[in-house]
mmCIF file with all atom_site columns, C-alpha atoms in Angstrom:
data_model
loop_
_atom_site.group_PDB
_atom_site.id
_atom_site.type_symbol
_atom_site.label_atom_id
_atom_site.label_alt_id
_atom_site.label_comp_id
_atom_site.label_asym_id
_atom_site.label_entity_id
_atom_site.label_seq_id
_atom_site.pdbx_PDB_ins_code
_atom_site.Cartn_x
_atom_site.Cartn_y
_atom_site.Cartn_z
_atom_site.occupancy
_atom_site.B_iso_or_equiv
_atom_site.pdbx_formal_charge
_atom_site.auth_seq_id
_atom_site.auth_comp_id
_atom_site.auth_asym_id
_atom_site.auth_atom_id
_atom_site.pdbx_PDB_model_num
ATOM 1   C CA . MET A 1 1   ? 27.060  47.940  8.273   1.00 0.00 ? 144 MET A CA 1
ATOM 2   C CA . LEU A 1 2   ? 30.178  47.067  9.843   1.00 0.00 ? 145 LEU A CA 1
ATOM 3   C CA . ILE A 1 3   ? 28.518  43.259  10.026  1.00 0.00 ? 146 ILE A CA 1
ATOM 4   C CA . SER A 1 4   ? 27.924  43.009  6.601   1.00 0.00 ? 147 SER A CA 1
ATOM 5   C CA . ARG A 1 5   ? 31.162  44.106  5.741   1.00 0.00 ? 148 ARG A CA 1
ATOM 6   C CA . LEU A 1 6   ? 32.783  41.318  8.132   1.00 0.00 ? 149 LEU A CA 1
ATOM 7   C CA . MET A 1 7   ? 30.329  38.559  6.627   1.00 0.00 ? 150 MET A CA 1
ATOM 8   C CA . VAL A 1 8   ? 31.442  39.325  2.879   1.00 0.00 ? 151 VAL A CA 1
ATOM 9   C CA . VAL A 1 9   ? 35.146  39.059  4.772   1.00 0.00 ? 152 VAL A CA 1
ATOM 10  C CA . ILE A 1 10  ? 34.289  35.794  5.726   1.00 0.00 ? 153 ILE A CA 1
ATOM 11  C CA . MET A 1 11  ? 32.520  34.197  3.054   1.00 0.00 ? 154 MET A CA 1
ATOM 12  C CA . LEU A 1 12  ? 35.255  35.366  0.847   1.00 0.00 ? 155 LEU A CA 1
ATOM 13  C CA . ALA A 1 13  ? 37.448  33.128  3.374   1.00 0.00 ? 156 ALA A CA 1
ATOM 14  C CA . VAL A 1 14  ? 35.081  30.388  3.469   1.00 0.00 ? 157 VAL A CA 1
ATOM 15  C CA . ALA A 1 15  ? 34.282  30.211  -0.616  1.00 0.00 ? 158 ALA A CA 1
ATOM 16  C CA . VAL A 1 16  ? 37.887  30.161  -1.407  1.00 0.00 ? 159 VAL A CA 1
ATOM 17  C CA . SER A 1 17  ? 39.263  26.930  -0.631  1.00 0.00 ? 160 SER A CA 1
ATOM 18  C CA . THR A 1 18  ? 42.768  28.073  -1.020  1.00 0.00 ? 161 THR A CA 1
ATOM 19  C CA . ALA A 1 19  ? 43.052  31.294  0.736   1.00 0.00 ? 162 ALA A CA 1
ATOM 20  C CA . ALA A 1 20  ? 45.681  31.335  2.329   1.00 0.00 ? 163 ALA A CA 1
ATOM 21  C CA . ALA A 1 21  ? 47.853  31.178  -0.873  1.00 0.00 ? 164 ALA A CA 1
ATOM 22  C CA . GLN A 1 22  ? 45.698  33.959  -2.673  1.00 0.00 ? 165 GLN A CA 1
ATOM 23  C CA . GLN A 1 23  ? 45.499  37.952  -1.765  1.00 0.00 ? 166 GLN A CA 1
ATOM 24  C CA . VAL A 1 24  ? 41.867  39.197  -0.962  1.00 0.00 ? 167 VAL A CA 1
ATOM 25  C CA . TYR A 1 25  ? 41.878  43.058  -1.951  1.00 0.00 ? 168 TYR A CA 1
ATOM 26  C CA . LYS A 1 26  ? 39.410  45.474  -0.739  1.00 0.00 ? 169 LYS A CA 1
ATOM 27  C CA . ARG A 1 27  ? 38.555  49.420  -2.105  1.00 0.00 ? 170 ARG A CA 1
ATOM 28  C CA . GLN A 1 28  ? 36.814  52.390  -0.396  1.00 0.00 ? 171 GLN A CA 1
ATOM 29  C CA . ASN A 1 29  ? 34.873  53.947  -3.441  1.00 0.00 ? 172 ASN A CA 1
ATOM 30  C CA . ALA A 1 30  ? 33.905  57.388  -4.027  1.00 0.00 ? 173 ALA A CA 1
ATOM 31  C CA . ASP A 1 31  ? 30.440  56.587  -2.914  1.00 0.00 ? 174 ASP A CA 1
ATOM 32  C CA . GLY A 1 32  ? 31.503  54.681  0.078   1.00 0.00 ? 175 GLY A CA 1
ATOM 33  C CA . SER A 1 33  ? 30.556  51.504  -0.984  1.00 0.00 ? 176 SER A CA 1
ATOM 34  C CA . VAL A 1 34  ? 33.260  48.886  -0.425  1.00 0.00 ? 177 VAL A CA 1
ATOM 35  C CA . THR A 1 35  ? 34.418  46.559  -3.084  1.00 0.00 ? 178 THR A CA 1
ATOM 36  C CA . TYR A 1 36  ? 36.379  43.022  -2.806  1.00 0.00 ? 179 TYR A CA 1
ATOM 37  C CA . SER A 1 37  ? 38.053  41.429  -5.475  1.00 0.00 ? 180 SER A CA 1
ATOM 38  C CA . ASP A 1 38  ? 41.080  38.802  -6.316  1.00 0.00 ? 181 ASP A CA 1
ATOM 39  C CA . GLN A 1 39  ? 42.873  41.220  -8.520  1.00 0.00 ? 182 GLN A CA 1
ATOM 40  C CA . PRO A 1 40  ? 44.696  44.195  -7.525  1.00 0.00 ? 183 PRO A CA 1
ATOM 41  C CA . LEU A 1 41  ? 42.387  47.880  -7.799  1.00 0.00 ? 184 LEU A CA 1
ATOM 42  C CA . PRO A 1 42  ? 43.962  51.240  -8.036  1.00 0.00 ? 185 PRO A CA 1
ATOM 43  C CA . GLN A 1 43  ? 43.963  52.519  -4.387  1.00 0.00 ? 186 GLN A CA 1
ATOM 44  C CA . ALA A 1 44  ? 42.806  49.178  -2.799  1.00 0.00 ? 187 ALA A CA 1
ATOM 45  C CA . GLU A 1 45  ? 44.633  47.572  0.778   1.00 0.00 ? 188 GLU A CA 1
ATOM 46  C CA . VAL A 1 46  ? 45.495  44.017  0.781   1.00 0.00 ? 189 VAL A CA 1
ATOM 47  C CA . ILE A 1 47  ? 43.427  42.116  3.476   1.00 0.00 ? 190 ILE A CA 1
ATOM 48  C CA . ASN A 1 48  ? 45.443  39.005  5.413   1.00 0.00 ? 191 ASN A CA 1
ATOM 49  C CA . LEU A 1 49  ? 43.604  36.400  6.034   1.00 0.00 ? 192 LEU A CA 1
ATOM 50  C CA . GLN A 1 50  ? 43.961  33.595  8.782   1.00 0.00 ? 193 GLN A CA 1
ATOM 51  C CA . PRO A 1 51  ? 43.787  30.050  7.519   1.00 0.00 ? 194 PRO A CA 1
ATOM 52  C CA . VAL A 1 52  ? 40.012  28.396  7.881   1.00 0.00 ? 195 VAL A CA 1
ATOM 53  C CA . PRO A 1 53  ? 40.360  26.377  10.732  1.00 0.00 ? 196 PRO A CA 1
ATOM 54  C CA . VAL A 1 54  ? 40.308  22.742  10.122  1.00 0.00 ? 197 VAL A CA 1
ATOM 55  C CA . THR A 1 55  ? 38.886  20.235  12.673  1.00 0.00 ? 198 THR A CA 1
ATOM 56  C CA . GLU A 1 56  ? 40.201  16.702  12.172  1.00 0.00 ? 199 GLU A CA 1
ATOM 57  C CA . PHE A 1 57  ? 38.136  13.709  13.195  1.00 0.00 ? 200 PHE A CA 1
ATOM 58  C CA . THR A 1 58  ? 40.179  10.965  14.379  1.00 0.00 ? 201 THR A CA 1
ATOM 59  C CA . THR A 1 59  ? 38.558  7.030   14.673  1.00 0.00 ? 202 THR A CA 1
ATOM 60  C CA . HIS A 1 60  ? 38.838  5.052   17.114  1.00 0.00 ? 203 HIS A CA 1
ATOM 61  C CA . THR A 1 61  ? 38.146  1.172   18.023  1.00 0.00 ? 204 THR A CA 1
ATOM 62  C CA . PRO A 1 62  ? 35.844  0.724   20.880  1.00 0.00 ? 205 PRO A CA 1
ATOM 63  C CA . VAL A 1 63  ? 37.071  -1.353  23.439  1.00 0.00 ? 206 VAL A CA 1
ATOM 64  C CA . THR A 1 64  ? 36.192  -5.254  23.529  1.00 0.00 ? 207 THR A CA 1
ATOM 65  C CA . THR A 1 65  ? 35.848  -7.327  27.217  1.00 0.00 ? 208 THR A CA 1
ATOM 66  C CA . GLN A 1 66  ? 35.992  -10.933 26.761  1.00 0.00 ? 209 GLN A CA 1
ATOM 67  C CA . THR A 1 67  ? 32.742  -12.251 27.613  1.00 0.00 ? 210 THR A CA 1
ATOM 68  C CA . GLN A 1 68  ? 31.983  -15.659 28.870  1.00 0.00 ? 211 GLN A CA 1
ATOM 69  C CA . THR A 1 69  ? 31.454  -18.190 25.864  1.00 0.00 ? 212 THR A CA 1
ATOM 70  C CA . ALA A 1 70  ? 27.601  -18.712 25.161  1.00 0.00 ? 213 ALA A CA 1
ATOM 71  C CA . MET A 1 71  ? 26.268  -22.208 25.135  1.00 0.00 ? 214 MET A CA 1
ATOM 72  C CA . PRO A 1 72  ? 25.808  -23.491 21.582  1.00 0.00 ? 215 PRO A CA 1
ATOM 73  C CA . THR A 1 73  ? 22.466  -23.079 20.941  1.00 0.00 ? 216 THR A CA 1
ATOM 74  C CA . VAL A 1 74  ? 20.117  -24.775 17.622  1.00 0.00 ? 217 VAL A CA 1
ATOM 75  C CA . THR A 1 75  ? 20.744  -22.331 14.719  1.00 0.00 ? 218 THR A CA 1
ATOM 76  C CA . ASP A 1 76  ? 17.606  -20.951 12.877  1.00 0.00 ? 219 ASP A CA 1
ATOM 77  C CA . ALA A 1 77  ? 18.825  -23.390 10.297  1.00 0.00 ? 220 ALA A CA 1
ATOM 78  C CA . ALA A 1 78  ? 18.987  -26.467 11.970  1.00 0.00 ? 221 ALA A CA 1
ATOM 79  C CA . ALA A 1 79  ? 15.462  -25.649 13.863  1.00 0.00 ? 222 ALA A CA 1
ATOM 80  C CA . PRO A 1 80  ? 11.818  -27.451 12.402  1.00 0.00 ? 223 PRO A CA 1
ATOM 81  C CA . THR A 1 81  ? 9.735   -24.387 11.085  1.00 0.00 ? 224 THR A CA 1
ATOM 82  C CA . ALA A 1 82  ? 6.575   -24.136 9.681   1.00 0.00 ? 225 ALA A CA 1
ATOM 83  C CA . GLN A 1 83  ? 4.499   -22.746 7.021   1.00 0.00 ? 226 GLN A CA 1
ATOM 84  C CA . ILE A 1 84  ? 0.629   -21.736 6.810   1.00 0.00 ? 227 ILE A CA 1
ATOM 85  C CA . ILE A 1 85  ? -0.718  -23.006 2.848   1.00 0.00 ? 228 ILE A CA 1
ATOM 86  C CA . ALA A 1 86  ? -4.099  -21.954 3.299   1.00 0.00 ? 229 ALA A CA 1
ATOM 87  C CA . PRO A 1 87  ? -6.088  -20.013 3.809   1.00 0.00 ? 230 PRO A CA 1
ATOM 88  C CA . ALA A 1 88  ? -3.534  -17.076 1.202   1.00 0.00 ? 231 ALA A CA 1
ATOM 89  C CA . GLN A 1 89  ? -2.534  -14.272 2.088   1.00 0.00 ? 232 GLN A CA 1
ATOM 90  C CA . GLN A 1 90  ? -5.281  -11.181 2.165   1.00 0.00 ? 233 GLN A CA 1
ATOM 91  C CA . ALA A 1 91  ? -8.387  -14.127 1.588   1.00 0.00 ? 234 ALA A CA 1
ATOM 92  C CA . ALA A 1 92  ? -11.508 -13.382 1.904   1.00 0.00 ? 235 ALA A CA 1
ATOM 93  C CA . VAL A 1 93  ? -13.222 -16.170 3.446   1.00 0.00 ? 236 VAL A CA 1
ATOM 94  C CA . ARG A 1 94  ? -17.375 -16.667 3.557   1.00 0.00 ? 237 ARG A CA 1
ATOM 95  C CA . ALA A 1 95  ? -17.515 -18.022 6.941   1.00 0.00 ? 238 ALA A CA 1
ATOM 96  C CA . ASN A 1 96  ? -21.325 -17.489 8.061   1.00 0.00 ? 239 ASN A CA 1
ATOM 97  C CA . ASP A 1 97  ? -20.869 -20.010 10.745  1.00 0.00 ? 240 ASP A CA 1
ATOM 98  C CA . GLY A 1 98  ? -17.928 -18.888 11.543  1.00 0.00 ? 241 GLY A CA 1
ATOM 99  C CA . SER A 1 99  ? -15.700 -21.486 9.904   1.00 0.00 ? 242 SER A CA 1
ATOM 100 C CA . VAL A 1 100 ? -12.580 -20.804 8.331   1.00 0.00 ? 243 VAL A CA 1
ATOM 101 C CA . ALA A 1 101 ? -10.032 -23.730 7.510   1.00 0.00 ? 244 ALA A CA 1
ATOM 102 C CA . VAL A 1 102 ? -6.316  -23.433 7.868   1.00 0.00 ? 245 VAL A CA 1
ATOM 103 C CA . ARG A 1 103 ? -3.586  -25.922 6.586   1.00 0.00 ? 246 ARG A CA 1
ATOM 104 C CA . TRP A 1 104 ? -0.389  -25.884 7.218   1.00 0.00 ? 247 TRP A CA 1
ATOM 105 C CA . GLN A 1 105 ? 3.327   -27.790 6.445   1.00 0.00 ? 248 GLN A CA 1
ATOM 106 C CA . THR A 1 106 ? 6.327   -28.361 8.708   1.00 0.00 ? 249 THR A CA 1
ATOM 107 C CA . THR A 1 107 ? 9.553   -28.454 7.667   1.00 0.00 ? 250 THR A CA 1
ATOM 108 C CA . PRO A 1 108 ? 10.926  -31.267 8.605   1.00 0.00 ? 251 PRO A CA 1
ATOM 109 C CA . ASN A 1 109 ? 7.169   -33.623 8.084   1.00 0.00 ? 252 ASN A CA 1
ATOM 110 C CA . PRO A 1 110 ? 6.094   -34.734 10.260  1.00 0.00 ? 253 PRO A CA 1
ATOM 111 C CA . LEU A 1 111 ? 8.358   -32.696 13.474  1.00 0.00 ? 254 LEU A CA 1
ATOM 112 C CA . PRO A 1 112 ? 11.142  -34.170 15.878  1.00 0.00 ? 255 PRO A CA 1
ATOM 113 C CA . ASP A 1 113 ? 9.863   -35.806 19.029  1.00 0.00 ? 256 ASP A CA 1
ATOM 114 C CA . GLY A 1 114 ? 9.179   -33.301 21.670  1.00 0.00 ? 257 GLY A CA 1
ATOM 115 C CA . TYR A 1 115 ? 8.529   -30.200 19.160  1.00 0.00 ? 258 TYR A CA 1
ATOM 116 C CA . GLN A 1 116 ? 4.868   -28.744 19.082  1.00 0.00 ? 259 GLN A CA 1
ATOM 117 C CA . LEU A 1 117 ? 2.874   -26.391 16.913  1.00 0.00 ? 260 LEU A CA 1
ATOM 118 C CA . GLN A 1 118 ? 0.837   -23.496 18.336  1.00 0.00 ? 261 GLN A CA 1
ATOM 119 C CA . LEU A 1 119 ? -1.420  -21.938 16.058  1.00 0.00 ? 262 LEU A CA 1
ATOM 120 C CA . ARG A 1 120 ? -2.407  -18.183 17.148  1.00 0.00 ? 263 ARG A CA 1
ATOM 121 C CA . VAL A 1 121 ? -5.387  -16.126 15.949  1.00 0.00 ? 264 VAL A CA 1
ATOM 122 C CA . ASP A 1 122 ? -4.575  -12.351 16.404  1.00 0.00 ? 265 ASP A CA 1
ATOM 123 C CA . GLN A 1 123 ? -2.172  -13.578 19.169  1.00 0.00 ? 266 GLN A CA 1
ATOM 124 C CA . ARG A 1 124 ? -3.970  -15.894 21.047  1.00 0.00 ? 267 ARG A CA 1
ATOM 125 C CA . ILE A 1 125 ? -3.652  -19.536 21.040  1.00 0.00 ? 268 ILE A CA 1
ATOM 126 C CA . ALA A 1 126 ? -6.400  -21.194 19.097  1.00 0.00 ? 269 ALA A CA 1
ATOM 127 C CA . TRP A 1 127 ? -4.550  -24.870 19.203  1.00 0.00 ? 270 TRP A CA 1
ATOM 128 C CA . GLN A 1 128 ? -1.692  -26.631 20.148  1.00 0.00 ? 271 GLN A CA 1
ATOM 129 C CA . GLY A 1 129 ? -0.260  -29.860 19.332  1.00 0.00 ? 272 GLY A CA 1
ATOM 130 C CA . SER A 1 130 ? 2.044   -31.631 16.862  1.00 0.00 ? 273 SER A CA 1
ATOM 131 C CA . SER A 1 131 ? 0.075   -34.336 14.289  1.00 0.00 ? 274 SER A CA 1
ATOM 132 C CA . GLN A 1 132 ? -2.253  -32.234 12.449  1.00 0.00 ? 275 GLN A CA 1
ATOM 133 C CA . THR A 1 133 ? -1.702  -30.266 9.094   1.00 0.00 ? 276 THR A CA 1
ATOM 134 C CA . GLU A 1 134 ? -4.654  -28.773 8.988   1.00 0.00 ? 277 GLU A CA 1
ATOM 135 C CA . LEU A 1 135 ? -7.320  -27.712 11.635  1.00 0.00 ? 278 LEU A CA 1
ATOM 136 C CA . THR A 1 136 ? -11.264 -25.867 10.848  1.00 0.00 ? 279 THR A CA 1
ATOM 137 C CA . LEU A 1 137 ? -11.273 -22.940 13.596  1.00 0.00 ? 280 LEU A CA 1
ATOM 138 C CA . THR A 1 138 ? -14.655 -22.349 14.685  1.00 0.00 ? 281 THR A CA 1
ATOM 139 C CA . ASP A 1 139 ? -17.108 -18.985 16.118  1.00 0.00 ? 282 ASP A CA 1
ATOM 140 C CA . ILE A 1 140 ? -13.842 -16.606 14.460  1.00 0.00 ? 283 ILE A CA 1
ATOM 141 C CA . ASP A 1 141 ? -16.109 -13.359 14.261  1.00 0.00 ? 284 ASP A CA 1
ATOM 142 C CA . ARG A 1 142 ? -16.045 -11.473 11.025  1.00 0.00 ? 285 ARG A CA 1
ATOM 143 C CA . GLY A 1 143 ? -13.141 -8.992  10.468  1.00 0.00 ? 286 GLY A CA 1
ATOM 144 C CA . GLU A 1 144 ? -9.723  -8.919  9.465   1.00 0.00 ? 287 GLU A CA 1
ATOM 145 C CA . ARG A 1 145 ? -7.968  -11.803 11.137  1.00 0.00 ? 288 ARG A CA 1
ATOM 146 C CA . ARG A 1 146 ? -4.090  -12.648 11.652  1.00 0.00 ? 289 ARG A CA 1
ATOM 147 C CA . LEU A 1 147 ? -3.238  -16.305 11.611  1.00 0.00 ? 290 LEU A CA 1
ATOM 148 C CA . GLN A 1 148 ? 0.472   -17.364 12.434  1.00 0.00 ? 291 GLN A CA 1
ATOM 149 C CA . LEU A 1 149 ? 2.408   -20.920 13.698  1.00 0.00 ? 292 LEU A CA 1
ATOM 150 C CA . ARG A 1 150 ? 4.748   -20.817 16.246  1.00 0.00 ? 293 ARG A CA 1
ATOM 151 C CA . VAL A 1 151 ? 7.136   -24.066 16.257  1.00 0.00 ? 294 VAL A CA 1
ATOM 152 C CA . LEU A 1 152 ? 7.886   -24.602 20.195  1.00 0.00 ? 295 LEU A CA 1
ATOM 153 C CA . ASP A 1 153 ? 10.444  -27.199 21.412  1.00 0.00 ? 296 ASP A CA 1
ATOM 154 C CA . ALA A 1 154 ? 10.219  -29.763 24.025  1.00 0.00 ? 297 ALA A CA 1
ATOM 155 C CA . GLU A 1 155 ? 10.336  -26.965 26.935  1.00 0.00 ? 298 GLU A CA 1
ATOM 156 C CA . GLY A 1 156 ? 7.906   -25.081 25.485  1.00 0.00 ? 299 GLY A CA 1
ATOM 157 C CA . ASN A 1 157 ? 10.410  -22.519 23.542  1.00 0.00 ? 300 ASN A CA 1
ATOM 158 C CA . GLU A 1 158 ? 10.150  -20.939 20.665  1.00 0.00 ? 301 GLU A CA 1
ATOM 159 C CA . VAL A 1 159 ? 12.159  -21.946 17.803  1.00 0.00 ? 302 VAL A CA 1
ATOM 160 C CA . SER A 1 160 ? 10.844  -20.482 14.597  1.00 0.00 ? 303 SER A CA 1
ATOM 161 C CA . ARG A 1 161 ? 7.500   -18.799 13.544  1.00 0.00 ? 304 ARG A CA 1
ATOM 162 C CA . SER A 1 162 ? 5.343   -18.750 10.155  1.00 0.00 ? 305 SER A CA 1
ATOM 163 C CA . ASP A 1 163 ? 4.524   -15.606 8.503   1.00 0.00 ? 306 ASP A CA 1
ATOM 164 C CA . THR A 1 164 ? 1.539   -13.638 10.012  1.00 0.00 ? 307 THR A CA 1
ATOM 165 C CA . ILE A 1 165 ? -1.347  -14.401 7.411   1.00 0.00 ? 308 ILE A CA 1
ATOM 166 C CA . VAL A 1 166 ? -4.385  -12.170 7.499   1.00 0.00 ? 309 VAL A CA 1
ATOM 167 C CA . VAL A 1 167 ? -7.813  -13.015 6.207   1.00 0.00 ? 310 VAL A CA 1
ATOM 168 C CA . TYR A 1 168 ? -10.709 -11.476 6.040   1.00 0.00 ? 311 TYR A CA 1
ATOM 169 C CA . VAL A 1 169 ? -13.541 -13.127 7.711   1.00 0.00 ? 312 VAL A CA 1
ATOM 170 C CA . LEU A 1 170 ? -17.107 -12.855 6.016   1.00 0.00 ? 313 LEU A CA 1
ATOM 171 C CA . ARG A 1 171 ? -20.521 -13.190 7.858   1.00 0.00 ? 314 ARG A CA 1
ATOM 172 C CA . ALA A 1 172 ? -23.671 -12.173 7.364   1.00 0.00 ? 315 ALA A CA 1
ATOM 173 C CA . ASN A 1 173 ? -25.027 -9.564  9.805   1.00 0.00 ? 316 ASN A CA 1
ATOM 174 C CA . ILE A 1 174 ? -28.463 -10.706 11.341  1.00 0.00 ? 317 ILE A CA 1
ATOM 175 C CA . ASN A 1 175 ? -29.498 -6.768  10.977  1.00 0.00 ? 318 ASN A CA 1
ATOM 176 C CA . SER A 1 176 ? -28.964 -6.595  7.112   1.00 0.00 ? 319 SER A CA 1
ATOM 177 C CA . PRO A 1 177 ? -32.356 -5.478  5.411   1.00 0.00 ? 320 PRO A CA 1
ATOM 178 C CA . ALA A 1 178 ? -32.248 -7.790  2.548   1.00 0.00 ? 321 ALA A CA 1
ATOM 179 C CA . LEU A 1 179 ? -32.266 -10.839 5.621   1.00 0.00 ? 322 LEU A CA 1
ATOM 180 C CA . ALA A 1 180 ? -35.446 -8.901  7.670   1.00 0.00 ? 323 ALA A CA 1
ATOM 181 C CA . THR A 1 181 ? -37.648 -8.979  3.988   1.00 0.00 ? 324 THR A CA 1
ATOM 182 C CA . GLY A 1 182 ? -36.633 -12.411 3.419   1.00 0.00 ? 325 GLY A CA 1
ATOM 183 C CA . ALA A 1 183 ? -34.780 -11.816 0.158   1.00 0.00 ? 326 ALA A CA 1
ATOM 184 C CA . THR A 1 184 ? -32.041 -14.184 -1.515  1.00 0.00 ? 327 THR A CA 1
ATOM 185 C CA . SER A 1 185 ? -29.127 -13.279 -3.254  1.00 0.00 ? 328 SER A CA 1
ATOM 186 C CA . GLY A 1 186 ? -30.347 -12.430 -7.005  1.00 0.00 ? 329 GLY A CA 1
ATOM 187 C CA . ASP A 1 187 ? -33.811 -12.432 -6.269  1.00 0.00 ? 330 ASP A CA 1
ATOM 188 C CA . GLY A 1 188 ? -33.892 -8.359  -6.707  1.00 0.00 ? 331 GLY A CA 1
ATOM 189 C CA . GLY A 1 189 ? -34.434 -7.592  -2.819  1.00 0.00 ? 332 GLY A CA 1
ATOM 190 C CA . GLY A 1 190 ? -37.483 -9.093  -2.019  1.00 0.00 ? 333 GLY A CA 1
ATOM 191 C CA . ASN A 1 191 ? -39.672 -7.719  -5.233  1.00 0.00 ? 334 ASN A CA 1
ATOM 192 C CA . ASP A 1 192 ? -41.985 -10.077 -6.512  1.00 0.00 ? 335 ASP A CA 1
ATOM 193 C CA . GLY A 1 193 ? -41.897 -8.642  -10.160 1.00 0.00 ? 336 GLY A CA 1
ATOM 194 C CA . ASN A 1 194 ? -45.019 -7.612  -9.838  1.00 0.00 ? 337 ASN A CA 1
#
C-alpha cells in the first residue's frame, strides 16, 4: 500500500512538467482511501515535491590525429568500367549443351593498355583477357548462375566491377520420362492418337 502511494506521488511528479511551480495536495478520506489533487481540498496537506532530476548531455568532438598523407590513387570516375549487356538480368537461358553467350561493353572502349577483364561465373574465373567484347561459355551447369566482370589494372588489382547478373540455365534432364519414351515437344507425350 505504501509502495502504491509512493508510485502515485512519483507519477504525479513526473507527469507534471512544472511540478516545482505547482502544489500537490493529499487528503485522507473517511474510508481510509487517499486522494491527491492539484487543487486545495478541505483537510488536505501540502506535499513538497523535489524537482525532477535532469541529466544534461554534452556533445564532444572526437580528437583527430594527423595521419600520414595518403598517396594519390585513381579515382572511381577515372577507372575503366565494364558492364554485362547480355544475357539480361534474371534471364532464363535454354542451353542443353551448357553454352551461354555473354556480351559486355567497357568504358573507355577499348580498355587502356595494361588493363584486363576477368569474367567470373559463380565467383570462379571463367575467362581473362582484354580484347574481346563477347564470349560463349561452355559446359555451364543448369540452375542459377551469377555472372560478373571485373576490371584489373596492370598489377592485377581490381579497379572496378560490373553489377552481378543472375541467369537461370535450363538444360534438359536426361532422366526425363518424356525423353525415355521418345516423346518430343508437342506430340502428346509419345501417344500416337490410336
